[in-house]
Amino acid sequence: MFGRINFAVMGAGNIASTMADTVRKIRGVRCYAVASRSADKAAGFAAKHGFKKAYGSYEELVNDKKVSLIYVATPHSEHYANAKLCIEHGKSVIVEKPFCVNAGQARELFALAEEKHVFITEAMWTRYMPFAKTIREVIDSRVVGDPVMLSAELSYPIRGVQRLTDPMLAGGALLDLGVYPLTFASMFFGDEIARVKADCTFTPQHVDEQDSITLVYKDGKMAVLRASMLGTGDRRGVITFTKGYMVVENINNFESLTVYGSDYKKLARYKRPRQKTGYEYEIMACVRALREGWTECPELPHEETLRMMELLDEIRRQYRIVYPFEEGARQVPLVTAQAPDALIPDEEAQDASERVTEEQEQPVQPSSGQPREEAAESVVDTPQEQTAESSSEQEQPEETAAAQKQEQTAEPSSEQEQAEESSQEQAVQSADSGN
């Protein structure tokens, strides 16, 4: 494939907007077409982001012969059907995470793509980031001994987003947030897992709202992982070694790596290269694959995506969570779920969801996007070299306005309601700018 890549977007939500703004800064890639189930929404998106074509249906998009690569930015529940539509029309496709809802859907898509020799990959952005290689190299250097344990967490107060509690849209914390700690563990501890132990708390709709997952590896290492859509967490990944430990700030968009010795003194600190938004790496990987004639990206092979989907399936099996649209679906409640008092009441949550409708397009109700953090780095064409620092100060990631706690009463005032809704919206924009 030669010349510019004609980039297209399926779904005109907020994550698609961030991706469009990123793609405009990538050489050799052209913002060409966007499709939405609303022609007006597609036209508005195209005008805002400089796309040449705007379609009011996905079928029109996949029938455009000039489209080179389609980015699927629709709700989890729609990924399988949307990606299948692209493949059946011979269109290369990058699908937002999670790739599908279950491993069975993923196997079908990969088999179809292989049969038709069509490129497909998953947009799990941390897999493509160059700083991941830096982390891997420092781990492999054994500067503080051998790794023995890993912990990672990702939490944002986003339960007021309607999509996240809707079983019909594959809601829950696991597929939105839990997949990041799981991916962090997979990237740096591998996939030779001997045992999985998972537990969660439930929303009234019987989707998971908080996840606690322990992985025991065949070589004896352990990973302890957490995710929650009820509160704000530190987003850190901590790797324990025999002679020290390492701290990765923000497993959702790597910011820095700090190495400590057994005396708890800092040995080195590495900062990520400057980036556009962080989304550019996965698109550049796709461009390279298309020009080489590959059907997958070496940064995230199909088998790796499938392993993660199988792990997510096992965790949901332990939770006894089955989505209504899955084949042979049957939900078995473990407990009677109670909504915590501190959460936005149902009607207010629906209002909050409607205010973030641009986060991501869905077939019926408005919804928000997935939790990829929106970066605020300066724009450069190529990443700068990482630097190691020996200063004693450790950078702390910026906190979103959503971290400010709001008092709630049984009868919240209109002023309190406005503050709560604003907090929810800001949290979603920070947490969900990745799908």
PDB file of N, CA and C in Angstrom, residues 226-313:
ATOM      1  N   ARG A 226      -6.358  -4.262  40.881  1.00  0.00           N
ATOM      2  CA  ARG A 226      -7.599  -3.677  41.377  1.00  0.00           C
ATOM      3  C   ARG A 226      -8.143  -2.674  40.367  1.00  0.00           C
ATOM      4  N   ALA A 227      -9.460  -2.548  40.342  1.00  0.00           N
ATOM      5  CA  ALA A 227     -10.116  -1.543  39.509  1.00  0.00           C
ATOM      6  C   ALA A 227     -11.441  -1.179  40.164  1.00  0.00           C
ATOM      7  N   SER A 228     -11.828   0.083  40.019  1.00  0.00           N
ATOM      8  CA  SER A 228     -13.090   0.534  40.602  1.00  0.00           C
ATOM      9  C   SER A 228     -13.635   1.697  39.799  1.00  0.00           C
ATOM     10  N   MET A 229     -14.963   1.727  39.651  1.00  0.00           N
ATOM     11  CA  MET A 229     -15.590   2.892  39.040  1.00  0.00           C
ATOM     12  C   MET A 229     -16.337   3.713  40.088  1.00  0.00           C
ATOM     13  N   LEU A 230     -15.973   3.518  41.370  1.00  0.00           N
ATOM     14  CA  LEU A 230     -16.613   4.248  42.463  1.00  0.00           C
ATOM     15  C   LEU A 230     -15.765   5.391  43.001  1.00  0.00           C
ATOM     16  N   GLY A 231     -14.455   5.348  42.821  1.00  0.00           N
ATOM     17  CA  GLY A 231     -13.585   6.358  43.404  1.00  0.00           C
ATOM     18  C   GLY A 231     -12.320   6.564  42.594  1.00  0.00           C
ATOM     19  N   THR A 232     -11.473   7.451  43.068  1.00  0.00           N
ATOM     20  CA  THR A 232     -10.225   7.795  42.390  1.00  0.00           C
ATOM     21  C   THR A 232      -9.063   7.031  43.005  1.00  0.00           C
ATOM     22  N   GLY A 233      -8.286   6.371  42.164  1.00  0.00           N
ATOM     23  CA  GLY A 233      -7.126   5.620  42.630  1.00  0.00           C
ATOM     24  C   GLY A 233      -5.826   6.271  42.194  1.00  0.00           C
ATOM     25  N   ASP A 234      -4.698   5.668  42.567  1.00  0.00           N
ATOM     26  CA  ASP A 234      -3.398   6.275  42.273  1.00  0.00           C
ATOM     27  C   ASP A 234      -2.861   5.916  40.886  1.00  0.00           C
ATOM     28  N   ARG A 235      -3.483   4.934  40.220  1.00  0.00           N
ATOM     29  CA  ARG A 235      -3.121   4.524  38.859  1.00  0.00           C
ATOM     30  C   ARG A 235      -1.712   3.948  38.757  1.00  0.00           C
ATOM     31  N   ARG A 236      -1.121   3.582  39.852  1.00  0.00           N
ATOM     32  CA  ARG A 236       0.268   3.126  39.851  1.00  0.00           C
ATOM     33  C   ARG A 236       0.401   1.632  39.593  1.00  0.00           C
ATOM     34  N   GLY A 237       1.539   1.291  39.013  1.00  0.00           N
ATOM     35  CA  GLY A 237       1.973  -0.087  38.928  1.00  0.00           C
ATOM     36  C   GLY A 237       3.250  -0.209  39.742  1.00  0.00           C
ATOM     37  N   VAL A 238       3.284  -1.132  40.681  1.00  0.00           N
ATOM     38  CA  VAL A 238       4.467  -1.323  41.526  1.00  0.00           C
ATOM     39  C   VAL A 238       4.978  -2.743  41.340  1.00  0.00           C
ATOM     40  N   ILE A 239       6.257  -2.864  41.002  1.00  0.00           N
ATOM     41  CA  ILE A 239       6.864  -4.179  40.802  1.00  0.00           C
ATOM     42  C   ILE A 239       7.887  -4.403  41.911  1.00  0.00           C
ATOM     43  N   THR A 240       7.704  -5.473  42.660  1.00  0.00           N
ATOM     44  CA  THR A 240       8.587  -5.812  43.771  1.00  0.00           C
ATOM     45  C   THR A 240       9.693  -6.751  43.283  1.00  0.00           C
ATOM     46  N   PHE A 241      10.932  -6.438  43.666  1.00  0.00           N
ATOM     47  CA  PHE A 241      12.099  -7.246  43.286  1.00  0.00           C
ATOM     48  C   PHE A 241      12.796  -7.762  44.542  1.00  0.00           C
ATOM     49  N   THR A 242      13.742  -8.647  44.370  1.00  0.00           N
ATOM     50  CA  THR A 242      14.456  -9.215  45.520  1.00  0.00           C
ATOM     51  C   THR A 242      15.369  -8.200  46.192  1.00  0.00           C
ATOM     52  N   LYS A 243      15.730  -7.115  45.467  1.00  0.00           N
ATOM     53  CA  LYS A 243      16.643  -6.122  46.033  1.00  0.00           C
ATOM     54  C   LYS A 243      16.114  -4.688  45.908  1.00  0.00           C
ATOM     55  N   GLY A 244      14.819  -4.548  45.753  1.00  0.00           N
ATOM     56  CA  GLY A 244      14.255  -3.216  45.613  1.00  0.00           C
ATOM     57  C   GLY A 244      12.884  -3.261  44.964  1.00  0.00           C
ATOM     58  N   TYR A 245      12.465  -2.133  44.408  1.00  0.00           N
ATOM     59  CA  TYR A 245      11.164  -2.098  43.742  1.00  0.00           C
ATOM     60  C   TYR A 245      11.141  -0.964  42.713  1.00  0.00           C
ATOM     61  N   MET A 246      10.144  -1.015  41.825  1.00  0.00           N
ATOM     62  CA  MET A 246       9.974  -0.003  40.792  1.00  0.00           C
ATOM     63  C   MET A 246       8.534   0.493  40.820  1.00  0.00           C
ATOM     64  N   VAL A 247       8.355   1.787  40.565  1.00  0.00           N
ATOM     65  CA  VAL A 247       7.028   2.388  40.545  1.00  0.00           C
ATOM     66  C   VAL A 247       6.780   3.016  39.173  1.00  0.00           C
ATOM     67  N   VAL A 248       5.724   2.577  38.514  1.00  0.00           N
ATOM     68  CA  VAL A 248       5.315   3.159  37.243  1.00  0.00           C
ATOM     69  C   VAL A 248       4.113   4.050  37.518  1.00  0.00           C
ATOM     70  N   GLU A 249       4.248   5.336  37.202  1.00  0.00           N
ATOM     71  CA  GLU A 249       3.140   6.262  37.370  1.00  0.00           C
ATOM     72  C   GLU A 249       2.202   6.181  36.173  1.00  0.00           C
ATOM     73  N   ASN A 250       0.953   5.920  36.456  1.00  0.00           N
ATOM     74  CA  ASN A 250      -0.139   5.899  35.484  1.00  0.00           C
ATOM     75  C   ASN A 250      -0.041   4.733  34.498  1.00  0.00           C
ATOM     76  N   ILE A 251      -0.576   3.607  34.886  1.00  0.00           N
ATOM     77  CA  ILE A 251      -0.582   2.442  34.006  1.00  0.00           C
ATOM     78  C   ILE A 251      -1.494   2.635  32.808  1.00  0.00           C
ATOM     79  N   ASN A 252      -2.302   3.705  32.828  1.00  0.00           N
ATOM     80  CA  ASN A 252      -3.227   3.998  31.743  1.00  0.00           C
ATOM     81  C   ASN A 252      -2.578   4.836  30.642  1.00  0.00           C
ATOM     82  N   ASN A 253      -1.446   5.443  30.942  1.00  0.00           N
ATOM     83  CA  ASN A 253      -0.671   6.222  29.973  1.00  0.00           C
ATOM     84  C   ASN A 253       0.661   6.513  30.645  1.00  0.00           C
ATOM     85  N   PHE A 254       1.597   5.565  30.537  1.00  0.00           N
ATOM     86  CA  PHE A 254       2.851   5.604  31.288  1.00  0.00           C
ATOM     87  C   PHE A 254       3.464   7.006  31.330  1.00  0.00           C
ATOM     88  N   GLU A 255       3.759   7.496  32.549  1.00  0.00           N
ATOM     89  CA  GLU A 255       4.353   8.813  32.713  1.00  0.00           C
ATOM     90  C   GLU A 255       5.813   8.745  33.129  1.00  0.00           C
ATOM     91  N   SER A 256       6.110   7.846  34.044  1.00  0.00           N
ATOM     92  CA  SER A 256       7.491   7.740  34.523  1.00  0.00           C
ATOM     93  C   SER A 256       7.718   6.383  35.178  1.00  0.00           C
ATOM     94  N   LEU A 257       8.993   6.038  35.334  1.00  0.00           N
ATOM     95  CA  LEU A 257       9.414   4.833  36.047  1.00  0.00           C
ATOM     96  C   LEU A 257      10.482   5.250  37.045  1.00  0.00           C
ATOM     97  N   THR A 258      10.269   4.934  38.324  1.00  0.00           N
ATOM     98  CA  THR A 258      11.242   5.253  39.362  1.00  0.00           C
ATOM     99  C   THR A 258      11.726   3.963  40.005  1.00  0.00           C
ATOM    100  N   VAL A 259      13.038   3.838  40.150  1.00  0.00           N
ATOM    101  CA  VAL A 259      13.660   2.633  40.694  1.00  0.00           C
ATOM    102  C   VAL A 259      14.191   2.930  42.089  1.00  0.00           C
ATOM    103  N   TYR A 260      13.855   2.063  43.051  1.00  0.00           N
ATOM    104  CA  TYR A 260      14.305   2.204  44.429  1.00  0.00           C
ATOM    105  C   TYR A 260      15.072   0.958  44.861  1.00  0.00           C
ATOM    106  N   GLY A 261      16.079   1.161  45.714  1.00  0.00           N
ATOM    107  CA  GLY A 261      16.824   0.038  46.259  1.00  0.00           C
ATOM    108  C   GLY A 261      16.165  -0.517  47.501  1.00  0.00           C
ATOM    109  N   SER A 262      16.786  -1.514  48.098  1.00  0.00           N
ATOM    110  CA  SER A 262      16.214  -2.148  49.289  1.00  0.00           C
ATOM    111  C   SER A 262      16.224  -1.218  50.493  1.00  0.00           C
ATOM    112  N   ASP A 263      17.008  -0.129  50.416  1.00  0.00           N
ATOM    113  CA  ASP A 263      17.028   0.869  51.487  1.00  0.00           C
ATOM    114  C   ASP A 263      15.999   1.977  51.241  1.00  0.00           C
ATOM    115  N   TYR A 264      15.141   1.801  50.204  1.00  0.00           N
ATOM    116  CA  TYR A 264      14.073   2.733  49.840  1.00  0.00           C
ATOM    117  C   TYR A 264      14.591   4.056  49.260  1.00  0.00           C
ATOM    118  N   LYS A 265      15.866   4.094  48.897  1.00  0.00           N
ATOM    119  CA  LYS A 265      16.433   5.282  48.279  1.00  0.00           C
ATOM    120  C   LYS A 265      16.315   5.187  46.759  1.00  0.00           C
ATOM    121  N   LYS A 266      16.020   6.321  46.150  1.00  0.00           N
ATOM    122  CA  LYS A 266      15.852   6.354  44.695  1.00  0.00           C
ATOM    123  C   LYS A 266      17.186   6.114  43.999  1.00  0.00           C
ATOM    124  N   LEU A 267      17.151   5.205  43.033  1.00  0.00           N
ATOM    125  CA  LEU A 267      18.342   4.900  42.248  1.00  0.00           C
ATOM    126  C   LEU A 267      18.315   5.574  40.885  1.00  0.00           C
ATOM    127  N   ALA A 268      17.143   5.652  40.283  1.00  0.00           N
ATOM    128  CA  ALA A 268      17.030   6.258  38.949  1.00  0.00           C
ATOM    129  C   ALA A 268      15.576   6.575  38.654  1.00  0.00           C
ATOM    130  N   ARG A 269      15.398   7.498  37.739  1.00  0.00           N
ATOM    131  CA  ARG A 269      14.040   7.833  37.311  1.00  0.00           C
ATOM    132  C   ARG A 269      14.042   8.071  35.814  1.00  0.00           C
ATOM    133  N   TYR A 270      13.069   7.487  35.138  1.00  0.00           N
ATOM    134  CA  TYR A 270      12.949   7.594  33.691  1.00  0.00           C
ATOM    135  C   TYR A 270      11.611   8.253  33.354  1.00  0.00           C
ATOM    136  N   LYS A 271      11.643   9.195  32.421  1.00  0.00           N
ATOM    137  CA  LYS A 271      10.422   9.878  32.003  1.00  0.00           C
ATOM    138  C   LYS A 271      10.060   9.453  30.584  1.00  0.00           C
ATOM    139  N   ARG A 272       8.770   9.394  30.321  1.00  0.00           N
ATOM    140  CA  ARG A 272       8.328   9.012  28.997  1.00  0.00           C
ATOM    141  C   ARG A 272       8.704  10.102  27.982  1.00  0.00           C
ATOM    142  N   PRO A 273       8.809   9.743  26.705  1.00  0.00           N
ATOM    143  CA  PRO A 273       9.046  10.768  25.686  1.00  0.00           C
ATOM    144  C   PRO A 273       7.826  11.650  25.535  1.00  0.00           C
ATOM    145  N   ARG A 274       8.005  12.848  24.999  1.00  0.00           N
ATOM    146  CA  ARG A 274       6.874  13.726  24.747  1.00  0.00           C
ATOM    147  C   ARG A 274       6.007  13.092  23.667  1.00  0.00           C
ATOM    148  N   GLN A 275       4.722  13.319  23.775  1.00  0.00           N
ATOM    149  CA  GLN A 275       3.794  12.676  22.858  1.00  0.00           C
ATOM    150  C   GLN A 275       2.710  13.651  22.414  1.00  0.00           C
ATOM    151  N   LYS A 276       2.035  13.279  21.350  1.00  0.00           N
ATOM    152  CA  LYS A 276       0.905  14.082  20.876  1.00  0.00           C
ATOM    153  C   LYS A 276      -0.266  13.878  21.839  1.00  0.00           C
ATOM    154  N   THR A 277      -0.803  12.680  21.855  1.00  0.00           N
ATOM    155  CA  THR A 277      -1.825  12.295  22.834  1.00  0.00           C
ATOM    156  C   THR A 277      -1.544  10.906  23.396  1.00  0.00           C
ATOM    157  N   GLY A 278      -0.674  10.167  22.738  1.00  0.00           N
ATOM    158  CA  GLY A 278      -0.428   8.774  23.088  1.00  0.00           C
ATOM    159  C   GLY A 278      -1.122   7.834  22.124  1.00  0.00           C
ATOM    160  N   TYR A 279      -2.131   8.334  21.417  1.00  0.00           N
ATOM    161  CA  TYR A 279      -2.849   7.508  20.444  1.00  0.00           C
ATOM    162  C   TYR A 279      -2.037   7.308  19.163  1.00  0.00           C
ATOM    163  N   GLU A 280      -1.064   8.178  18.940  1.00  0.00           N
ATOM    164  CA  GLU A 280      -0.345   8.141  17.672  1.00  0.00           C
ATOM    165  C   GLU A 280       0.418   6.845  17.454  1.00  0.00           C
ATOM    166  N   TYR A 281       0.867   6.217  18.547  1.00  0.00           N
ATOM    167  CA  TYR A 281       1.706   5.026  18.399  1.00  0.00           C
ATOM    168  C   TYR A 281       0.951   3.861  17.774  1.00  0.00           C
ATOM    169  N   GLU A 282      -0.296   3.661  18.172  1.00  0.00           N
ATOM    170  CA  GLU A 282      -1.056   2.548  17.603  1.00  0.00           C
ATOM    171  C   GLU A 282      -1.386   2.795  16.134  1.00  0.00           C
ATOM    172  N   ILE A 283      -1.636   4.061  15.772  1.00  0.00           N
ATOM    173  CA  ILE A 283      -1.928   4.370  14.373  1.00  0.00           C
ATOM    174  C   ILE A 283      -0.676   4.210  13.523  1.00  0.00           C
ATOM    175  N   MET A 284       0.467   4.662  14.030  1.00  0.00           N
ATOM    176  CA  MET A 284       1.718   4.497  13.288  1.00  0.00           C
ATOM    177  C   MET A 284       2.059   3.013  13.114  1.00  0.00           C
ATOM    178  N   ALA A 285       1.714   2.207  14.112  1.00  0.00           N
ATOM    179  CA  ALA A 285       1.931   0.759  13.998  1.00  0.00           C
ATOM    180  C   ALA A 285       1.036   0.167  12.911  1.00  0.00           C
ATOM    181  N   CYS A 286      -0.199   0.647  12.832  1.00  0.00           N
ATOM    182  CA  CYS A 286      -1.117   0.186  11.784  1.00  0.00           C
ATOM    183  C   CYS A 286      -0.606   0.571  10.398  1.00  0.00           C
ATOM    184  N   VAL A 287      -0.140   1.798  10.260  1.00  0.00           N
ATOM    185  CA  VAL A 287       0.376   2.270   8.973  1.00  0.00           C
ATOM    186  C   VAL A 287       1.540   1.409   8.514  1.00  0.00           C
ATOM    187  N   ARG A 288       2.428   1.125   9.444  1.00  0.00           N
ATOM    188  CA  ARG A 288       3.578   0.274   9.113  1.00  0.00           C
ATOM    189  C   ARG A 288       3.115  -1.109   8.671  1.00  0.00           C
ATOM    190  N   ALA A 289       2.166  -1.691   9.393  1.00  0.00           N
ATOM    191  CA  ALA A 289       1.658  -3.020   9.055  1.00  0.00           C
ATOM    192  C   ALA A 289       1.011  -3.032   7.671  1.00  0.00           C
ATOM    193  N   LEU A 290       0.215  -2.007   7.383  1.00  0.00           N
ATOM    194  CA  LEU A 290      -0.450  -1.943   6.085  1.00  0.00           C
ATOM    195  C   LEU A 290       0.558  -1.828   4.954  1.00  0.00           C
ATOM    196  N   ARG A 291       1.578  -1.033   5.151  1.00  0.00           N
ATOM    197  CA  ARG A 291       2.578  -0.863   4.099  1.00  0.00           C
ATOM    198  C   ARG A 291       3.461  -2.085   3.919  1.00  0.00           C
ATOM    199  N   GLU A 292       3.560  -2.894   4.981  1.00  0.00           N
ATOM    200  CA  GLU A 292       4.337  -4.145   4.891  1.00  0.00           C
ATOM    201  C   GLU A 292       3.475  -5.315   4.432  1.00  0.00           C
ATOM    202  N   GLY A 293       2.165  -5.105   4.346  1.00  0.00           N
ATOM    203  CA  GLY A 293       1.280  -6.182   3.939  1.00  0.00           C
ATOM    204  C   GLY A 293       0.953  -7.169   5.036  1.00  0.00           C
ATOM    205  N   TRP A 294       1.131  -6.759   6.297  1.00  0.00           N
ATOM    206  CA  TRP A 294       0.847  -7.634   7.431  1.00  0.00           C
ATOM    207  C   TRP A 294      -0.641  -7.607   7.761  1.00  0.00           C
ATOM    208  N   THR A 295      -1.107  -8.653   8.427  1.00  0.00           N
ATOM    209  CA  THR A 295      -2.508  -8.711   8.855  1.00  0.00           C
ATOM    210  C   THR A 295      -2.658  -8.497  10.362  1.00  0.00           C
ATOM    211  N   GLU A 296      -1.551  -8.234  11.051  1.00  0.00           N
ATOM    212  CA  GLU A 296      -1.580  -7.931  12.480  1.00  0.00           C
ATOM    213  C   GLU A 296      -0.373  -7.076  12.825  1.00  0.00           C
ATOM    214  N   CYS A 297      -0.401  -6.474  13.996  1.00  0.00           N
ATOM    215  CA  CYS A 297       0.716  -5.655  14.465  1.00  0.00           C
ATOM    216  C   CYS A 297       1.616  -6.496  15.373  1.00  0.00           C
ATOM    217  N   PRO A 298       2.923  -6.458  15.180  1.00  0.00           N
ATOM    218  CA  PRO A 298       3.810  -7.215  16.071  1.00  0.00           C
ATOM    219  C   PRO A 298       3.746  -6.723  17.511  1.00  0.00           C
ATOM    220  N   GLU A 299       3.362  -5.458  17.709  1.00  0.00           N
ATOM    221  CA  GLU A 299       3.233  -4.927  19.067  1.00  0.00           C
ATOM    222  C   GLU A 299       2.105  -5.594  19.843  1.00  0.00           C
ATOM    223  N   LEU A 300       1.075  -6.046  19.130  1.00  0.00           N
ATOM    224  CA  LEU A 300      -0.058  -6.723  19.770  1.00  0.00           C
ATOM    225  C   LEU A 300      -0.586  -7.797  18.823  1.00  0.00           C
ATOM    226  N   PRO A 301       0.071  -8.967  18.801  1.00  0.00           N
ATOM    227  CA  PRO A 301      -0.367 -10.054  17.923  1.00  0.00           C
ATOM    228  C   PRO A 301      -1.768 -10.543  18.287  1.00  0.00           C
ATOM    229  N   HIS A 302      -2.419 -11.162  17.337  1.00  0.00           N
ATOM    230  CA  HIS A 302      -3.770 -11.680  17.569  1.00  0.00           C
ATOM    231  C   HIS A 302      -3.817 -12.638  18.752  1.00  0.00           C
ATOM    232  N   GLU A 303      -2.808 -13.461  18.887  1.00  0.00           N
ATOM    233  CA  GLU A 303      -2.818 -14.454  19.969  1.00  0.00           C
ATOM    234  C   GLU A 303      -2.775 -13.778  21.337  1.00  0.00           C
ATOM    235  N   GLU A 304      -2.151 -12.607  21.418  1.00  0.00           N
ATOM    236  CA  GLU A 304      -2.100 -11.889  22.686  1.00  0.00           C
ATOM    237  C   GLU A 304      -3.473 -11.315  23.038  1.00  0.00           C
ATOM    238  N   THR A 305      -4.138 -10.751  22.029  1.00  0.00           N
ATOM    239  CA  THR A 305      -5.503 -10.260  22.247  1.00  0.00           C
ATOM    240  C   THR A 305      -6.416 -11.403  22.678  1.00  0.00           C
ATOM    241  N   LEU A 306      -6.286 -12.556  22.039  1.00  0.00           N
ATOM    242  CA  LEU A 306      -7.125 -13.700  22.367  1.00  0.00           C
ATOM    243  C   LEU A 306      -6.869 -14.195  23.784  1.00  0.00           C
ATOM    244  N   ARG A 307      -5.598 -14.223  24.202  1.00  0.00           N
ATOM    245  CA  ARG A 307      -5.291 -14.642  25.571  1.00  0.00           C
ATOM    246  C   ARG A 307      -5.949 -13.717  26.586  1.00  0.00           C
ATOM    247  N   MET A 308      -5.924 -12.414  26.302  1.00  0.00           N
ATOM    248  CA  MET A 308      -6.540 -11.467  27.229  1.00  0.00           C
ATOM    249  C   MET A 308      -8.054 -11.663  27.272  1.00  0.00           C
ATOM    250  N   MET A 309      -8.675 -11.905  26.111  1.00  0.00           N
ATOM    251  CA  MET A 309     -10.114 -12.132  26.086  1.00  0.00           C
ATOM    252  C   MET A 309     -10.466 -13.394  26.883  1.00  0.00           C
ATOM    253  N   GLU A 310      -9.650 -14.428  26.784  1.00  0.00           N
ATOM    254  CA  GLU A 310      -9.896 -15.663  27.540  1.00  0.00           C
ATOM    255  C   GLU A 310      -9.769 -15.412  29.037  1.00  0.00           C
ATOM    256  N   LEU A 311      -8.808 -14.568  29.421  1.00  0.00           N
ATOM    257  CA  LEU A 311      -8.642 -14.239  30.839  1.00  0.00           C
ATOM    258  C   LEU A 311      -9.838 -13.444  31.343  1.00  0.00           C
ATOM    259  N   LEU A 312     -10.304 -12.497  30.556  1.00  0.00           N
ATOM    260  CA  LEU A 312     -11.498 -11.726  30.928  1.00  0.00           C
ATOM    261  C   LEU A 312     -12.723 -12.632  31.051  1.00  0.00           C
ATOM    262  N   ASP A 313     -12.830 -13.607  30.153  1.00  0.00           N
ATOM    263  CA  ASP A 313     -13.935 -14.569  30.226  1.00  0.00           C
ATOM    264  C   ASP A 313     -13.893 -15.358  31.526  1.00  0.00           C
TER     265      ASP A 313
END
